[in-house]
Amino acid sequence: MFDLSSVDLLDAFTRELQLCKVQEGEHVVVLAEPNSRGDYVAAAFGAAKSLGARVIAATVPGGSPAPMPSTHTGAGPGLASVLDDRAAQDLLKSADLVVDLTQEGFIHAPVQQEILQAGTRIIFVCDAPDVLIRNLPDENDKQLVIREAELLKKSRVMRVTSAAGTDLTVRLEGSKPEFQTGFADDPGRWDHWPSTMVLCWPEISDGQIVLAEGDILLPFKEYVHTPATLHIAGGRIDKVEGGAEARMLETFFEDADDQWARYLSHMGWGLMRSADWFATAMYGKGDLMGMDARAFAGNFLWSTGPHPVLGRESYAHLDIAMRGCTVSVDGTEVVTGGALTER
């Protein structure tokens, strides 16, 4: 959206890799596919080299197109070219840090866990240049997200309400809270630049979610125009009522032909104060992944489809970001009316 120079990108990637604790003599692999941004590859390579790292830029074939891309919205198992290539996997496992510049990365891939277990750090980068720079993380963000994740770990119930009518009760037992802080600084850590959020993977939630005007449907990158009410029982969306968006969601669930499409997966709240809710409206859909909406400070983010904690593999992955909600954890409000609480 804004005209940024190669110097701007090099500076941003250098600051990011410093947060990822790249040290002199470490091995960094810049992973790309043919349609990855060349300026990102150059900036990541130059940043790692300037920090004294040993750098390899590896370009692998892109993933195969999904049979129905509109309903195969999740990252799925990852890049087939890496899944089928032991040499590529060994290269990534031997790295101290992988800068993942592919379009889908390995977010839900079993092989990613193998790479992380080898001690490799992975930072996934996929958004517009000025979005990356505006949302460059701060090292203090880690303390914040860890605090929120620890609150989830020791709590039993999360409740989400809104003036629009949302009233959802979530059981937190076994939900394995996680966080994203925008940089990968610990061995075996995966993270996403930009992102600052806390999330968990509950199994059971009951009540209703009411999507209000202005909430954001991802990866469609569309704002809600007419309210939609989703009735949820046992962690499954039983029925969707409302106007155009309700009909679209129902059609999506039906067309996906996926047994887990109607089930909720991760949910949590955003902590990225630099995020812009209106970024979704200001960029072309192909230019933006949508992390401004996903990590927006004070949002309620919930999703459908894949659920690694329960072993559910699914391509029908929706992320829905909502404003104006109140989120409480064992009675402690972490978000009030869409604003982060000061605690």
CSV table of C-alpha atoms in Angstrom, one decimal:
chain,number,residue,atom,x,y,z
A,1,MET,CA,0.0,0.0,0.0
A,2,PHE,CA,2.9,2.3,0.8
A,3,ASP,CA,6.1,2.7,-1.2
A,4,LEU,CA,8.9,1.1,0.9
A,5,SER,CA,12.5,0.8,-0.2
A,6,SER,CA,14.7,-2.2,0.0
A,7,VAL,CA,16.5,-0.4,2.8
A,8,ASP,CA,13.3,-0.3,4.8
A,9,LEU,CA,12.7,-4.0,4.4
A,10,LEU,CA,16.3,-4.9,5.2
A,11,ASP,CA,16.1,-2.8,8.4
A,12,ALA,CA,12.8,-4.5,9.4
A,13,PHE,CA,14.0,-8.0,8.8
A,14,THR,CA,17.2,-7.3,10.7
A,15,ARG,CA,15.3,-6.1,13.7
A,16,GLU,CA,13.0,-9.1,13.5
A,17,LEU,CA,15.9,-11.6,13.3
A,18,GLN,CA,17.5,-9.8,16.3
A,19,LEU,CA,14.3,-10.5,18.2
A,20,CYS,CA,14.6,-14.1,17.0
A,21,LYS,CA,18.1,-14.1,18.7
A,22,VAL,CA,20.0,-14.9,15.5
A,23,GLN,CA,23.7,-15.1,16.6
A,24,GLU,CA,26.9,-15.1,14.8
A,25,GLY,CA,27.7,-18.5,13.4
A,26,GLU,CA,24.1,-19.8,13.5
A,27,HIS,CA,22.6,-21.5,10.5
A,28,VAL,CA,19.6,-19.7,9.0
A,29,VAL,CA,17.6,-21.2,6.1
A,30,VAL,CA,15.4,-18.8,4.1
A,31,LEU,CA,12.6,-21.0,2.8
A,32,ALA,CA,10.7,-19.9,-0.2
A,33,GLU,CA,8.6,-21.2,-3.1
A,34,PRO,CA,8.6,-19.8,-6.7
A,35,ASN,CA,5.8,-17.2,-6.0
A,36,SER,CA,7.3,-16.0,-2.7
A,37,ARG,CA,8.2,-12.3,-2.7
A,38,GLY,CA,11.7,-11.9,-4.0
A,39,ASP,CA,12.3,-8.7,-1.9
A,40,TYR,CA,11.5,-10.7,1.3
A,41,VAL,CA,13.9,-13.4,0.3
A,42,ALA,CA,16.6,-10.8,-0.3
A,43,ALA,CA,15.8,-8.9,2.9
A,44,ALA,CA,15.8,-12.0,5.1
A,45,PHE,CA,19.0,-13.2,3.5
A,46,GLY,CA,20.8,-9.9,3.9
A,47,ALA,CA,19.5,-9.5,7.5
A,48,ALA,CA,20.8,-12.9,8.6
A,49,LYS,CA,24.1,-12.3,6.9
A,50,SER,CA,24.6,-8.9,8.5
A,51,LEU,CA,24.1,-10.6,11.9
A,52,GLY,CA,26.9,-13.0,11.2
A,53,ALA,CA,24.8,-16.1,10.5
A,54,ARG,CA,25.5,-18.7,7.9
A,55,VAL,CA,22.7,-18.4,5.4
A,56,ILE,CA,21.1,-20.7,2.8
A,57,ALA,CA,18.2,-19.6,0.6
A,58,ALA,CA,16.2,-22.7,-0.4
A,59,THR,CA,13.4,-22.5,-3.0
A,60,VAL,CA,11.1,-25.5,-3.1
A,61,PRO,CA,8.1,-26.2,-5.5
A,62,GLY,CA,4.8,-24.7,-4.3
A,63,GLY,CA,2.0,-26.8,-3.0
A,64,SER,CA,-0.6,-28.5,-5.3
A,65,PRO,CA,-3.8,-26.5,-5.8
A,66,ALA,CA,-6.7,-27.7,-3.6
A,67,PRO,CA,-9.5,-29.4,-5.5
A,68,MET,CA,-11.9,-26.6,-4.3
A,69,PRO,CA,-9.8,-23.7,-3.0
A,70,SER,CA,-12.8,-21.9,-1.7
A,71,THR,CA,-13.6,-24.6,0.8
A,72,HIS,CA,-10.0,-25.8,1.4
A,73,THR,CA,-9.0,-22.8,3.4
A,74,GLY,CA,-6.6,-24.3,5.9
A,75,ALA,CA,-2.9,-24.8,5.4
A,76,GLY,CA,-3.4,-28.6,5.4
A,77,PRO,CA,-0.4,-30.8,5.7
A,78,GLY,CA,2.0,-28.3,4.4
A,79,LEU,CA,4.1,-28.1,1.2
A,80,ALA,CA,4.0,-31.4,-0.5
A,81,SER,CA,7.5,-30.8,-2.0
A,82,VAL,CA,8.9,-30.8,1.6
A,83,LEU,CA,6.7,-33.5,2.9
A,84,ASP,CA,8.0,-35.8,0.2
A,85,ASP,CA,11.7,-34.8,0.3
A,86,ARG,CA,13.8,-36.1,3.2
A,87,ALA,CA,16.8,-34.0,2.1
A,88,ALA,CA,14.6,-30.8,2.4
A,89,GLN,CA,13.4,-31.9,5.8
A,90,ASP,CA,17.0,-32.6,6.9
A,91,LEU,CA,18.1,-29.2,5.8
A,92,LEU,CA,15.4,-27.5,7.9
A,93,LYS,CA,16.1,-29.7,10.9
A,94,SER,CA,19.8,-28.8,10.7
A,95,ALA,CA,19.0,-25.0,10.8
A,96,ASP,CA,19.0,-22.9,14.0
A,97,LEU,CA,16.3,-20.7,12.4
A,98,VAL,CA,14.0,-21.1,9.4
A,99,VAL,CA,12.5,-17.9,7.9
A,100,ASP,CA,9.4,-19.4,6.2
A,101,LEU,CA,8.4,-17.2,3.3
A,102,THR,CA,6.0,-19.7,1.7
A,103,GLN,CA,2.4,-18.8,1.3
A,104,GLU,CA,1.0,-21.5,3.6
A,105,GLY,CA,3.9,-22.6,5.7
A,106,PHE,CA,3.6,-25.7,7.9
A,107,ILE,CA,1.1,-24.3,10.4
A,108,HIS,CA,-0.8,-27.6,10.7
A,109,ALA,CA,1.8,-30.0,9.3
A,110,PRO,CA,3.1,-33.0,11.3
A,111,VAL,CA,6.5,-32.5,9.7
A,112,GLN,CA,6.7,-29.1,11.3
A,113,GLN,CA,6.6,-30.7,14.7
A,114,GLU,CA,9.5,-32.9,13.7
A,115,ILE,CA,11.5,-29.9,12.6
A,116,LEU,CA,10.7,-28.1,15.9
A,117,GLN,CA,11.6,-31.1,18.0
A,118,ALA,CA,15.1,-30.9,16.4
A,119,GLY,CA,15.5,-27.5,18.1
A,120,THR,CA,14.9,-25.4,15.0
A,121,ARG,CA,13.2,-22.1,15.4
A,122,ILE,CA,10.7,-21.1,12.7
A,123,ILE,CA,9.4,-17.6,12.0
A,124,PHE,CA,6.6,-17.5,9.4
A,125,VAL,CA,6.3,-14.3,7.5
A,126,CYS,CA,3.3,-13.6,5.2
A,127,ASP,CA,1.8,-10.2,4.9
A,128,ALA,CA,2.2,-6.8,3.1
A,129,PRO,CA,5.5,-5.0,3.8
A,130,ASP,CA,4.0,-2.0,5.6
A,131,VAL,CA,1.9,-4.4,7.7
A,132,LEU,CA,5.1,-6.1,8.8
A,133,ILE,CA,6.8,-2.9,9.6
A,134,ARG,CA,3.9,-1.3,11.4
A,135,ASN,CA,3.4,-4.4,13.5
A,136,LEU,CA,7.1,-5.1,14.2
A,137,PRO,CA,7.0,-6.7,17.7
A,138,ASP,CA,8.6,-5.6,20.9
A,139,GLU,CA,10.6,-7.9,23.1
A,140,ASN,CA,8.3,-6.9,26.0
A,141,ASP,CA,5.3,-8.5,24.1
A,142,LYS,CA,6.5,-11.9,25.2
A,143,GLN,CA,5.9,-11.2,28.9
A,144,LEU,CA,2.3,-10.1,28.1
A,145,VAL,CA,1.3,-13.1,26.1
A,146,ILE,CA,2.9,-15.6,28.5
A,147,ARG,CA,0.9,-13.9,31.3
A,148,GLU,CA,-2.3,-14.4,29.4
A,149,ALA,CA,-1.5,-18.0,28.5
A,150,GLU,CA,-0.7,-18.8,32.1
A,151,LEU,CA,-4.1,-17.4,33.1
A,152,LEU,CA,-5.8,-19.7,30.7
A,153,LYS,CA,-3.8,-22.7,31.9
A,154,LYS,CA,-4.9,-22.3,35.5
A,155,SER,CA,-8.6,-21.5,34.6
A,156,ARG,CA,-11.6,-23.7,34.0
A,157,VAL,CA,-14.1,-21.6,32.1
A,158,MET,CA,-14.0,-18.9,29.6
A,159,ARG,CA,-17.1,-16.9,28.9
A,160,VAL,CA,-17.7,-14.6,25.9
A,161,THR,CA,-20.6,-12.1,25.7
A,162,SER,CA,-21.5,-9.1,23.6
A,163,ALA,CA,-24.2,-6.5,23.2
A,164,ALA,CA,-25.0,-8.1,19.9
A,165,GLY,CA,-26.1,-11.3,21.7
A,166,THR,CA,-23.1,-13.5,21.9
A,167,ASP,CA,-23.1,-15.7,25.0
A,168,LEU,CA,-20.6,-18.6,24.8
A,169,THR,CA,-19.3,-20.8,27.6
A,170,VAL,CA,-16.1,-22.6,27.0
A,171,ARG,CA,-14.6,-25.4,29.1
A,172,LEU,CA,-10.8,-24.9,29.3
A,173,GLU,CA,-9.7,-28.3,30.7
A,174,GLY,CA,-7.2,-29.8,28.4
A,175,SER,CA,-7.3,-26.9,26.0
A,176,LYS,CA,-3.5,-26.5,25.9
A,177,PRO,CA,-3.2,-22.6,25.8
A,178,GLU,CA,-0.6,-21.2,23.4
A,179,PHE,CA,0.6,-17.8,22.3
A,180,GLN,CA,2.1,-15.9,19.4
A,181,THR,CA,4.4,-13.0,20.0
A,182,GLY,CA,5.7,-12.2,16.6
A,183,PHE,CA,9.2,-13.7,16.9
A,184,ALA,CA,10.8,-17.1,17.5
A,185,ASP,CA,13.5,-16.8,20.1
A,186,ASP,CA,13.5,-20.2,21.9
A,187,PRO,CA,14.8,-23.5,20.5
A,188,GLY,CA,11.9,-25.4,19.0
A,189,ARG,CA,9.7,-22.3,18.8
A,190,TRP,CA,7.3,-21.6,15.9
A,191,ASP,CA,5.9,-18.1,15.6
A,192,HIS,CA,4.3,-15.7,13.1
A,193,TRP,CA,5.3,-12.1,12.2
A,194,PRO,CA,3.2,-10.1,12.7
A,195,SER,CA,1.1,-11.6,15.6
A,196,THR,CA,0.5,-11.0,19.2
A,197,MET,CA,-2.3,-13.1,20.7
A,198,VAL,CA,-3.2,-15.8,23.1
A,199,LEU,CA,-5.2,-18.9,22.1
A,200,CYS,CA,-6.3,-22.3,23.3
A,201,TRP,CA,-7.8,-25.4,21.8
A,202,PRO,CA,-11.0,-26.3,23.8
A,203,GLU,CA,-13.1,-29.3,23.0
A,204,ILE,CA,-16.5,-28.2,24.5
A,205,SER,CA,-18.2,-24.9,24.2
A,206,ASP,CA,-21.9,-24.2,24.3
A,207,GLY,CA,-24.2,-21.2,23.6
A,208,GLN,CA,-24.3,-18.8,20.7
A,209,ILE,CA,-22.0,-16.5,18.8
A,210,VAL,CA,-23.6,-13.5,17.1
A,211,LEU,CA,-21.6,-12.0,14.3
A,212,ALA,CA,-22.2,-8.2,14.2
A,213,GLU,CA,-21.8,-5.7,11.4
A,214,GLY,CA,-18.1,-5.1,10.9
A,215,ASP,CA,-16.8,-8.4,12.2
A,216,ILE,CA,-14.3,-10.0,9.8
A,217,LEU,CA,-14.6,-13.4,8.1
A,218,LEU,CA,-11.2,-14.9,7.2
A,219,PRO,CA,-9.8,-16.1,4.9
A,220,PHE,CA,-12.5,-14.6,2.8
A,221,LYS,CA,-11.3,-11.2,4.0
A,222,GLU,CA,-14.9,-9.9,4.1
A,223,TYR,CA,-16.7,-7.7,6.7
A,224,VAL,CA,-20.0,-8.9,8.1
A,225,HIS,CA,-22.9,-6.8,6.8
A,226,THR,CA,-25.9,-8.5,8.3
A,227,PRO,CA,-25.9,-10.2,11.8
A,228,ALA,CA,-25.6,-13.9,11.9
A,229,THR,CA,-26.4,-16.1,14.9
A,230,LEU,CA,-24.4,-19.4,15.3
A,231,HIS,CA,-26.0,-21.9,17.7
A,232,ILE,CA,-23.2,-24.1,19.3
A,233,ALA,CA,-23.6,-27.3,21.3
A,234,GLY,CA,-20.7,-29.5,22.4
A,235,GLY,CA,-18.2,-27.5,20.4
A,236,ARG,CA,-20.2,-27.9,17.1
A,237,ILE,CA,-22.1,-25.3,15.1
A,238,ASP,CA,-25.5,-26.8,14.8
A,239,LYS,CA,-27.3,-24.0,13.0
A,240,VAL,CA,-26.6,-20.6,11.5
A,241,GLU,CA,-29.4,-18.0,11.3
A,242,GLY,CA,-29.5,-14.6,9.7
A,243,GLY,CA,-28.9,-12.9,6.4
A,244,ALA,CA,-26.3,-13.1,3.6
A,245,GLU,CA,-23.4,-14.0,5.8
A,246,ALA,CA,-25.4,-16.7,7.6
A,247,ARG,CA,-26.3,-18.3,4.2
A,248,MET,CA,-22.7,-18.1,3.0
A,249,LEU,CA,-21.4,-19.8,6.1
A,250,GLU,CA,-24.0,-22.6,5.9
A,251,THR,CA,-23.2,-23.1,2.2
A,252,PHE,CA,-19.5,-23.2,3.0
A,253,PHE,CA,-20.0,-25.9,5.6
A,254,GLU,CA,-22.1,-27.9,3.2
A,255,ASP,CA,-19.7,-27.5,0.2
A,256,ALA,CA,-16.6,-28.3,2.3
A,257,ASP,CA,-17.7,-31.9,2.6
A,258,ASP,CA,-15.6,-32.1,5.7
A,259,GLN,CA,-16.7,-33.9,8.9
A,260,TRP,CA,-14.9,-31.2,11.1
A,261,ALA,CA,-16.0,-28.1,9.2
A,262,ARG,CA,-18.7,-27.2,11.8
A,263,TYR,CA,-16.5,-27.8,14.8
A,264,LEU,CA,-14.8,-25.0,16.7
A,265,SER,CA,-11.0,-25.2,17.0
A,266,HIS,CA,-8.8,-22.5,18.5
A,267,MET,CA,-10.1,-19.4,20.2
A,268,GLY,CA,-8.6,-16.5,22.2
A,269,TRP,CA,-8.0,-12.8,22.0
A,270,GLY,CA,-5.7,-10.4,20.3
A,271,LEU,CA,-3.0,-8.3,22.0
A,272,MET,CA,-1.4,-6.4,19.1
A,273,ARG,CA,-2.1,-2.8,19.8
A,274,SER,CA,-0.5,-1.6,16.5
A,275,ALA,CA,-3.1,-3.6,14.5
A,276,ASP,CA,-5.5,-1.8,12.2
A,277,TRP,CA,-9.0,-3.2,12.0
A,278,PHE,CA,-9.5,-1.5,8.6
A,279,ALA,CA,-6.5,-3.0,6.9
A,280,THR,CA,-8.7,-5.7,5.5
A,281,ALA,CA,-10.6,-3.0,3.5
A,282,MET,CA,-7.4,-1.2,2.3
A,283,TYR,CA,-5.5,-3.9,0.5
A,284,GLY,CA,-6.2,-6.3,-2.3
A,285,LYS,CA,-7.1,-9.8,-1.0
A,286,GLY,CA,-3.9,-11.2,-2.5
A,287,ASP,CA,-1.7,-8.7,-0.8
A,288,LEU,CA,-2.8,-9.4,2.8
A,289,MET,CA,-3.0,-12.5,5.0
A,290,GLY,CA,-5.1,-10.6,7.6
A,291,MET,CA,-3.1,-10.7,10.8
A,292,ASP,CA,-4.3,-7.2,11.6
A,293,ALA,CA,-7.8,-8.6,12.1
A,294,ARG,CA,-6.6,-11.9,13.8
A,295,ALA,CA,-4.4,-10.2,16.4
A,296,PHE,CA,-6.2,-6.9,16.9
A,297,ALA,CA,-6.0,-5.9,20.5
A,298,GLY,CA,-9.2,-6.7,22.3
A,299,ASN,CA,-10.8,-8.8,19.6
A,300,PHE,CA,-12.3,-12.3,20.1
A,301,LEU,CA,-10.8,-14.7,17.6
A,302,TRP,CA,-12.3,-18.1,17.0
A,303,SER,CA,-12.0,-20.7,14.3
A,304,THR,CA,-13.3,-23.9,12.8
A,305,GLY,CA,-11.9,-27.1,11.4
A,306,PRO,CA,-8.4,-28.5,12.3
A,307,HIS,CA,-7.8,-29.3,15.9
A,308,PRO,CA,-4.4,-30.8,16.6
A,309,VAL,CA,-5.0,-31.4,20.3
A,310,LEU,CA,-7.9,-33.7,19.4
A,311,GLY,CA,-6.3,-35.1,16.3
A,312,ARG,CA,-8.8,-33.6,13.9
A,313,GLU,CA,-7.3,-33.0,10.4
A,314,SER,CA,-9.3,-30.6,8.3
A,315,TYR,CA,-8.9,-28.2,5.3
A,316,ALA,CA,-12.1,-26.2,6.2
A,317,HIS,CA,-10.4,-23.7,8.4
A,318,LEU,CA,-12.2,-20.3,9.1
A,319,ASP,CA,-10.9,-17.6,11.4
A,320,ILE,CA,-13.5,-15.1,12.5
A,321,ALA,CA,-12.4,-11.9,14.3
A,322,MET,CA,-15.0,-10.1,16.4
A,323,ARG,CA,-15.0,-6.7,18.0
A,324,GLY,CA,-17.1,-5.4,21.0
A,325,CYS,CA,-17.0,-8.7,23.0
A,326,THR,CA,-16.4,-9.1,26.7
A,327,VAL,CA,-14.1,-12.1,27.5
A,328,SER,CA,-13.8,-13.4,31.0
A,329,VAL,CA,-11.7,-16.2,32.4
A,330,ASP,CA,-12.9,-17.7,35.6
A,331,GLY,CA,-14.6,-14.4,36.3
A,332,THR,CA,-11.6,-12.2,35.5
A,333,GLU,CA,-12.4,-9.9,32.5
A,334,VAL,CA,-9.5,-9.8,30.1
A,335,VAL,CA,-11.4,-7.9,27.4
A,336,THR,CA,-14.3,-5.6,28.2
A,337,GLY,CA,-16.5,-4.4,25.4
A,338,GLY,CA,-13.7,-5.0,22.9
A,339,ALA,CA,-11.0,-3.3,24.9
A,340,LEU,CA,-8.1,-5.0,26.7
A,341,THR,CA,-8.4,-4.6,30.5
A,342,GLU,CA,-5.6,-3.0,32.5
A,343,ARG,CA,-4.5,-5.6,35.0
